[in-house]
Coordinates of C-alpha atoms in Angstrom, one line a residue:
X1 CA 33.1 24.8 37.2
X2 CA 30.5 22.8 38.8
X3 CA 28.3 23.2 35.5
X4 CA 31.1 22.2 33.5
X5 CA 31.5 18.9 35.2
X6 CA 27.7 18.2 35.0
X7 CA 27.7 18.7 31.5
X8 CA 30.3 16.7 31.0
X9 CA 29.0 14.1 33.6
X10 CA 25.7 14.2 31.7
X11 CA 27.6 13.3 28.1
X12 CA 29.2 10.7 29.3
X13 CA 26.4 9.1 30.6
X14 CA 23.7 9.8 27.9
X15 CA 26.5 7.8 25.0
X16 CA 26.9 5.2 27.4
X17 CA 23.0 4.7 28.6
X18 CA 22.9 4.7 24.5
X19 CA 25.3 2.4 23.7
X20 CA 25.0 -0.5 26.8
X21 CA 20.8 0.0 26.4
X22 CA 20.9 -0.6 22.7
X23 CA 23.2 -4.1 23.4
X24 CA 21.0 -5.2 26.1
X25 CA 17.8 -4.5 23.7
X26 CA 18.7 -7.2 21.4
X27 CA 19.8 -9.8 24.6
X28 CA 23.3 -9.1 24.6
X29 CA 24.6 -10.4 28.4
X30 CA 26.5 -7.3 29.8
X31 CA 29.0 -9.7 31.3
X32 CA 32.8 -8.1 32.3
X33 CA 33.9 -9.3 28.6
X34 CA 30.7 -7.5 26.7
X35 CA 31.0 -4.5 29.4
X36 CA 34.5 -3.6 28.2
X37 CA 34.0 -3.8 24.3
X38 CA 31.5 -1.9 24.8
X39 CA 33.1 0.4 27.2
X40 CA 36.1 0.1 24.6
X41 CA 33.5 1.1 21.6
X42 CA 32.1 4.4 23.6
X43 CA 35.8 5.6 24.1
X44 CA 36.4 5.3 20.5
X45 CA 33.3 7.0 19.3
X46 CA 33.7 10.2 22.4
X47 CA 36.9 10.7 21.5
X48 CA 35.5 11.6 17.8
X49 CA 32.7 13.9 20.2
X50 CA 35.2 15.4 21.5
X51 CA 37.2 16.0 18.3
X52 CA 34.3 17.6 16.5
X53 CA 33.3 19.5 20.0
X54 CA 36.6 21.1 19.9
X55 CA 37.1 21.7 16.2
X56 CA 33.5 22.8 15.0
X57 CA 31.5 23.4 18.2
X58 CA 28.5 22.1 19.9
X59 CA 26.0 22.9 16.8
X60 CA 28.1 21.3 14.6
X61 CA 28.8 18.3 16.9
X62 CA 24.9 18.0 17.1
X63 CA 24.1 18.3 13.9
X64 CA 26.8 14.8 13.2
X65 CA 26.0 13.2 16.2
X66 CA 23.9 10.6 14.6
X67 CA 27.1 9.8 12.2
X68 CA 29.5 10.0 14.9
X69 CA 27.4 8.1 17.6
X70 CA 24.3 6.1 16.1
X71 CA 25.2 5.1 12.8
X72 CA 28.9 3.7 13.8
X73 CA 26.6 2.3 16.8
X74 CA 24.7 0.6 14.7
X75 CA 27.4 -1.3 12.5
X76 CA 29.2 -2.2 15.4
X77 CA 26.0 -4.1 17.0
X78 CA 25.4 -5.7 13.0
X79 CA 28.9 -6.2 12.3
X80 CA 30.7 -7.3 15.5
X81 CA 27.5 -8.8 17.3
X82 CA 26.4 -10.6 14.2
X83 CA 22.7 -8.7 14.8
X84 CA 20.3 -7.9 11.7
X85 CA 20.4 -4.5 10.5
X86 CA 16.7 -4.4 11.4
X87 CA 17.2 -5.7 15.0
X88 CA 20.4 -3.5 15.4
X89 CA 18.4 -0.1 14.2
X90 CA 15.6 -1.2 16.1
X91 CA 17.3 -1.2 19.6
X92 CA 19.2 1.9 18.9
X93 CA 16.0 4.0 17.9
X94 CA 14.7 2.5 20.8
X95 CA 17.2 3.7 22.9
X96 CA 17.2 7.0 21.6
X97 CA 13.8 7.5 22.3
X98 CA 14.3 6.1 26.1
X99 CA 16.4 9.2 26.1
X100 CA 13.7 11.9 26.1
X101 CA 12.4 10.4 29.4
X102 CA 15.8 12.1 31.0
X103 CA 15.6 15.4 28.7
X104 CA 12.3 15.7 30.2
X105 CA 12.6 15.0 33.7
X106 CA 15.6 17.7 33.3
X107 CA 13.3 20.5 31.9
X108 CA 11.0 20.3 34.8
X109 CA 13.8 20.3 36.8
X110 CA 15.4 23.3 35.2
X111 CA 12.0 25.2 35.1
X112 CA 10.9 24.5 38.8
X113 CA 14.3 25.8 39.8
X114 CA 15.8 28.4 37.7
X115 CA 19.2 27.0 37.5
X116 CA 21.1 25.2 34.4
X117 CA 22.9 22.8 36.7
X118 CA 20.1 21.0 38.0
X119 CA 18.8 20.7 34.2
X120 CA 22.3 18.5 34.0
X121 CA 22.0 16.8 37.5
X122 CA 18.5 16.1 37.1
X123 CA 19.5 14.3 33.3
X124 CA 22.6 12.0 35.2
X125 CA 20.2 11.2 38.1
X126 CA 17.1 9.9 35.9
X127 CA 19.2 8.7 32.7
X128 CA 21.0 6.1 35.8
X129 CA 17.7 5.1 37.0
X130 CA 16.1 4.6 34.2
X131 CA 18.9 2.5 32.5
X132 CA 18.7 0.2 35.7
X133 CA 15.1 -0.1 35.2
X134 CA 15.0 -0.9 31.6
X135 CA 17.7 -3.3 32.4
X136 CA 16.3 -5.0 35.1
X137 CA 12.3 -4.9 33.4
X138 CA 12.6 -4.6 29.6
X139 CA 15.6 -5.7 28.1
X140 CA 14.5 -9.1 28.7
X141 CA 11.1 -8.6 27.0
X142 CA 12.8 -6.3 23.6
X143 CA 15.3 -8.9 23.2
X144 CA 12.3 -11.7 22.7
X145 CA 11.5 -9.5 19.9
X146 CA 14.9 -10.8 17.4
X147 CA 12.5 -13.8 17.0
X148 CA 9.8 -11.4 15.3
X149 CA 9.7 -11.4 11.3
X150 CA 11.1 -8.0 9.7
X151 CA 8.2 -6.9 8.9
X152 CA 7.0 -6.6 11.7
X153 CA 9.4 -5.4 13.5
X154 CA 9.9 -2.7 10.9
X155 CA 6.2 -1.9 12.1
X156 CA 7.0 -1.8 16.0
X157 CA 10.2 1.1 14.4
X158 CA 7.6 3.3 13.4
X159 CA 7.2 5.1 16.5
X160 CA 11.3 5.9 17.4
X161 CA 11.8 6.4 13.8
X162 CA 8.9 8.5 13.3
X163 CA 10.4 10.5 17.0
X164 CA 13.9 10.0 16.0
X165 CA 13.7 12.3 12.2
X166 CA 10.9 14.4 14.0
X167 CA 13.4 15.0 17.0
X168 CA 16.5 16.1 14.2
X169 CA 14.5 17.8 11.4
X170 CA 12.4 19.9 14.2
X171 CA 14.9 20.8 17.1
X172 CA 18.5 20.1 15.9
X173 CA 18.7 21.0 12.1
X174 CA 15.7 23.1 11.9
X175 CA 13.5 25.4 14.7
X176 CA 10.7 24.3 14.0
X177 CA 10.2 22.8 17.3
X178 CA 10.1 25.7 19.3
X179 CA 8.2 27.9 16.4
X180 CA 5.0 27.2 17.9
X181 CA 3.5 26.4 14.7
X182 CA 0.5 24.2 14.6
X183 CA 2.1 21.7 11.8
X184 CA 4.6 21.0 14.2
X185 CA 2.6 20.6 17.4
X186 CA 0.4 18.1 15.8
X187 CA 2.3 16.3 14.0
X188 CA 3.5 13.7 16.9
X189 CA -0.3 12.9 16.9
X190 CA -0.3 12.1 13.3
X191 CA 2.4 9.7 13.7
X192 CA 1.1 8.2 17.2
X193 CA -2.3 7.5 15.2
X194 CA -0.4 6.0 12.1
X195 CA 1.9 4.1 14.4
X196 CA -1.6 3.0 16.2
X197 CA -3.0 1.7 13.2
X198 CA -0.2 -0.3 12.1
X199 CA 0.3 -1.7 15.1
X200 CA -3.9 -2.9 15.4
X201 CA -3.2 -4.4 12.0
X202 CA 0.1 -6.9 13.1
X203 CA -1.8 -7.6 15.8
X204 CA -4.7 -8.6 14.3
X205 CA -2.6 -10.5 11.9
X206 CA -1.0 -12.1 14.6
X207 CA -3.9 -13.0 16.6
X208 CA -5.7 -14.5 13.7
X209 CA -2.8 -16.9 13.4
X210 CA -2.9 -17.8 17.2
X211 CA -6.6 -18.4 16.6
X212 CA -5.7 -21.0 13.9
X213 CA -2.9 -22.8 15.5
X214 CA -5.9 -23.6 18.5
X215 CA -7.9 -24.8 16.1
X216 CA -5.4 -26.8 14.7
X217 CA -3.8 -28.0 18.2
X218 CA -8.1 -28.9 18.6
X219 CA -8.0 -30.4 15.7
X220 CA -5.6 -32.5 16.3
X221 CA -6.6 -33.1 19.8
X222 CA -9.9 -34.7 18.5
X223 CA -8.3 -36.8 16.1
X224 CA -6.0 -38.5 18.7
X225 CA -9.0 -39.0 21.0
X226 CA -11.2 -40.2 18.2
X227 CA -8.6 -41.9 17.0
X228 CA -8.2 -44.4 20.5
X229 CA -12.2 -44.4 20.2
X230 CA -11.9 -46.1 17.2
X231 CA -9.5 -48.4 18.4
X232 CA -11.6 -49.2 21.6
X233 CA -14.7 -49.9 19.3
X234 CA -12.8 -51.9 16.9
X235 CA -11.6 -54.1 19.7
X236 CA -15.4 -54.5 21.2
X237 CA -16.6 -55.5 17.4
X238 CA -13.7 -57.7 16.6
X239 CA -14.7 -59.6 20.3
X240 CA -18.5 -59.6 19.5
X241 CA -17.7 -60.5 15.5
X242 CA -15.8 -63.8 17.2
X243 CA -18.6 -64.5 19.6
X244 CA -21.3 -64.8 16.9
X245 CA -19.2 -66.9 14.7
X246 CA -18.3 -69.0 17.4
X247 CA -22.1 -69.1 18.1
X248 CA -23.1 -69.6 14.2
X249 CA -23.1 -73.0 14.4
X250 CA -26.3 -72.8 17.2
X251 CA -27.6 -70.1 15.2
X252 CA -28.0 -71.9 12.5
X253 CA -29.1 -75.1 14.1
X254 CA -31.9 -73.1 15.9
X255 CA -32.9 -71.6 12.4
X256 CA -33.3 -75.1 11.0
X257 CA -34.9 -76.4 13.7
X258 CA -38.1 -73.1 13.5
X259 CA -38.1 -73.7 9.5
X260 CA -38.4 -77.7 10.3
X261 CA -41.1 -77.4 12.9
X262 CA -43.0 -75.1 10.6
X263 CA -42.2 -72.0 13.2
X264 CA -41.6 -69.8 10.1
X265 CA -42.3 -66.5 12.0
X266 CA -40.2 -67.1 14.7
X267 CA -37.2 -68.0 12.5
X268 CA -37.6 -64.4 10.9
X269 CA -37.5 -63.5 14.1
X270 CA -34.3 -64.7 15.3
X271 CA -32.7 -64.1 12.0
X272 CA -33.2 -60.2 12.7
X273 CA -32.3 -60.4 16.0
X274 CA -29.2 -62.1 14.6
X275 CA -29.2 -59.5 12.2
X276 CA -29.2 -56.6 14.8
X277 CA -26.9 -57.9 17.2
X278 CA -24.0 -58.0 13.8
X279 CA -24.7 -54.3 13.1
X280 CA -23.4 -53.9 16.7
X281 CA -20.9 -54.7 16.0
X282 CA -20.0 -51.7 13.4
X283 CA -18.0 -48.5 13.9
X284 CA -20.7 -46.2 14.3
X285 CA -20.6 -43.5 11.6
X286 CA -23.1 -40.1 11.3
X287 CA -22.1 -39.2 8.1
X288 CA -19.4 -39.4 5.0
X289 CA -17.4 -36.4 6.9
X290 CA -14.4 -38.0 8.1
X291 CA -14.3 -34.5 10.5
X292 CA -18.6 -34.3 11.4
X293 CA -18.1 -37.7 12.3
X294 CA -14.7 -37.3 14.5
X295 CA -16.5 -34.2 16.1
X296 CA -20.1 -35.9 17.1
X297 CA -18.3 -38.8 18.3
X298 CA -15.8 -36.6 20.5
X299 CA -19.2 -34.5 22.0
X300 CA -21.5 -37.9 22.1
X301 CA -20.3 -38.8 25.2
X302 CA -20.9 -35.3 27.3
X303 CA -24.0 -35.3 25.3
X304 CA -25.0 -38.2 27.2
X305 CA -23.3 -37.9 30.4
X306 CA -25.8 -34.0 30.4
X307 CA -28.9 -36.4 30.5
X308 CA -29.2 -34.8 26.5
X309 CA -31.5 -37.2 24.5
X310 CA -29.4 -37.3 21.0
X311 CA -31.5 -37.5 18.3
X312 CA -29.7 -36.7 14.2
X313 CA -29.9 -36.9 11.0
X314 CA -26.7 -35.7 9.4
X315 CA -26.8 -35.2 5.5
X316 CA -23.5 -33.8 5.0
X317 CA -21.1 -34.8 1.8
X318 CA -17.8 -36.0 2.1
X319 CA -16.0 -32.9 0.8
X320 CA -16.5 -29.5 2.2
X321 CA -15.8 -26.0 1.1
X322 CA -14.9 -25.0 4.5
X323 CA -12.0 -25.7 5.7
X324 CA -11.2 -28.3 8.9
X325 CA -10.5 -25.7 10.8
X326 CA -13.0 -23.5 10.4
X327 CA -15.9 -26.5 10.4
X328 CA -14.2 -27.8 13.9
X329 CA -14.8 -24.1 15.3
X330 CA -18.2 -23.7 14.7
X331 CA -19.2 -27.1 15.0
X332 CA -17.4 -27.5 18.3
X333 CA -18.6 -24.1 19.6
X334 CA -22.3 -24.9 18.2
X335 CA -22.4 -28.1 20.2
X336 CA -20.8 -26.7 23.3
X337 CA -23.7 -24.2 23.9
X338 CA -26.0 -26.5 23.1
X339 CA -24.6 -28.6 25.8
X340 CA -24.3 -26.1 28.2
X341 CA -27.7 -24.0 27.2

């Protein structure tokens, strides 16, 4: 009797852990509304359990329990939720495989003790707790994942997928499972390694693009600063330019005056001194890269401000094969330990 209700107890929960864990996956808000459709939705699909239970038995019922359970749980998450097939089969998978975390606990349960009902108890106790867990510590963080591309998401599937057909071909249609063969027994690592793999290579992807969107955001950065540089220095040479033309008219005179006293030297002189104090007032420019140019200037300063004694000669053309992004990186990082060497 007491077995019976365990059993039972432990059904109930495992389609409800499934179906409320799968909906908070993808960022559904178990409000009261979302708690009784979905409530409503496990009724409806139990009561087909418990149809096939009753008319075919339990091998049956577990050999359709992905038709009668997952896939309808699935459509219902794409169709009434408005989720992606993708995101849908992702959570439900997902879920799935949080199962095995109860099936587990309930095995080394069942073996410590010797007895079938605390193979069940064990299962109710840990699939509650771990439900509360993942609901209080991932859901949040799987539900950030709807804003991934498909294809990578298809990548993060792999692994329940991969569990998920092992699971059914090896243990529910098929006893392959518990055959002991070495095919079997080693083929979760095959699919943790592949799973591995493709995982290193979205990530790699991914942090390649993070790299480049710093470099850009640097980029940028160095343009807006070089950018009020250049307006700073423009303002200083527009100030100076209007100085020396207000002061032309003595320039001049003085000129005159050294050529008329014979003082030819001297007017050379002044005319380079003239001369020097006009080139000033230029925009200072290293070389005919717009981005060399915004980079030196953007360093010059802490070059400087190090007690660093700036000597170049920058012979670069205007047009690069490297890209911006790539030239800011190393020419940034080059210049930054050579500050700090």
């Amino acid at each position: 009797m007491i077995e019976s209700i365990l059993v039972a107890l432990h059904n109930a929960t495992t389609l409800l852990f499934g179906v409320y864990i799968s909906a908070a996956f993808l960022g559904i808000k178990l409000n009261r509304k979302n708690i009784f459709i979905l409530f409503g939705f496990s009724c409806a699909v139990g009561a087909v359990y418990i149809g096939v239970f009753t008319l075919f038995g339990e091998t049956v019922t577990r050999q359709v329990y992905p038709f009668i359970v997952h896939l309808p749980l699935v459509l219902f998450l794409m169709l009434f939720y408005k989720y992606k097939l993708v995101f849908s089969l992702m959570s439900v998978l997902t879920g799935y495989l949080c199962c095995q975390i109860s099936k587990w606990v309930g095995i080394a349960a069942e073996e410590i003790s010797g007895l079938e009902t605390v193979y069940y108890g064990a299962r109710v106790i840990t699939t509650v707790t771990v439900f509360a867990l993942l609901l209080r510590f991932v859901s949040e963080a799987t539900a950030q994942l709807t804003q991934k591309p498909d294809k990578e998401l298809l990548i993060l599937a792999v692994m329940p997928l991969t569990y998920y057909l092992f699971d059914y071909l090896t243990g529910v249609y098929t006893g392959l499972l518990y055959s002991g063969k070495a095919i079997v027994a080693e083929f979760l690592g095959f699919a943790l390694c592949i799973a591995y793999l493709l995982f290193l290579l979205v990530y790699f992807k991914q942090y390649e693009e993070k790299r480049e969107a710093e470099q850009k955001i640097r980029l940028i950065e160095m343009q807006r600063a070089n950018s009020q540089k250049e307006i700073e220095a423009n303002r200083r040479s527009q100030y100076a330019v209007s100085l020396i033309r207000h002061d032309m008219r003595h320039f001049l005179a003085n000129i005159s005056a050294f050529i008329d006293d014979g003082e030819y030297v001297r007017a050379k002189e002044y005319i380079n001194e003239i001369i020097s104090q006009t080139e000033k007032t230029a925009p200072h420019k290293y070389c005919k890269n717009t981005v060399v140019n915004m980079i030196l200037s953007s360093y010059e300063s802490d070059i400087h401000n190090n007690g660093i004694d700036f000597k170049y000669e920058v012979q670069i053309p205007e047009k690069l094969i490297v890209s911006d992004i790539d030239l800011t990186s190393i020419l940034s990082n080059a210049l930054e330990n050579a500050i700090h060497a």
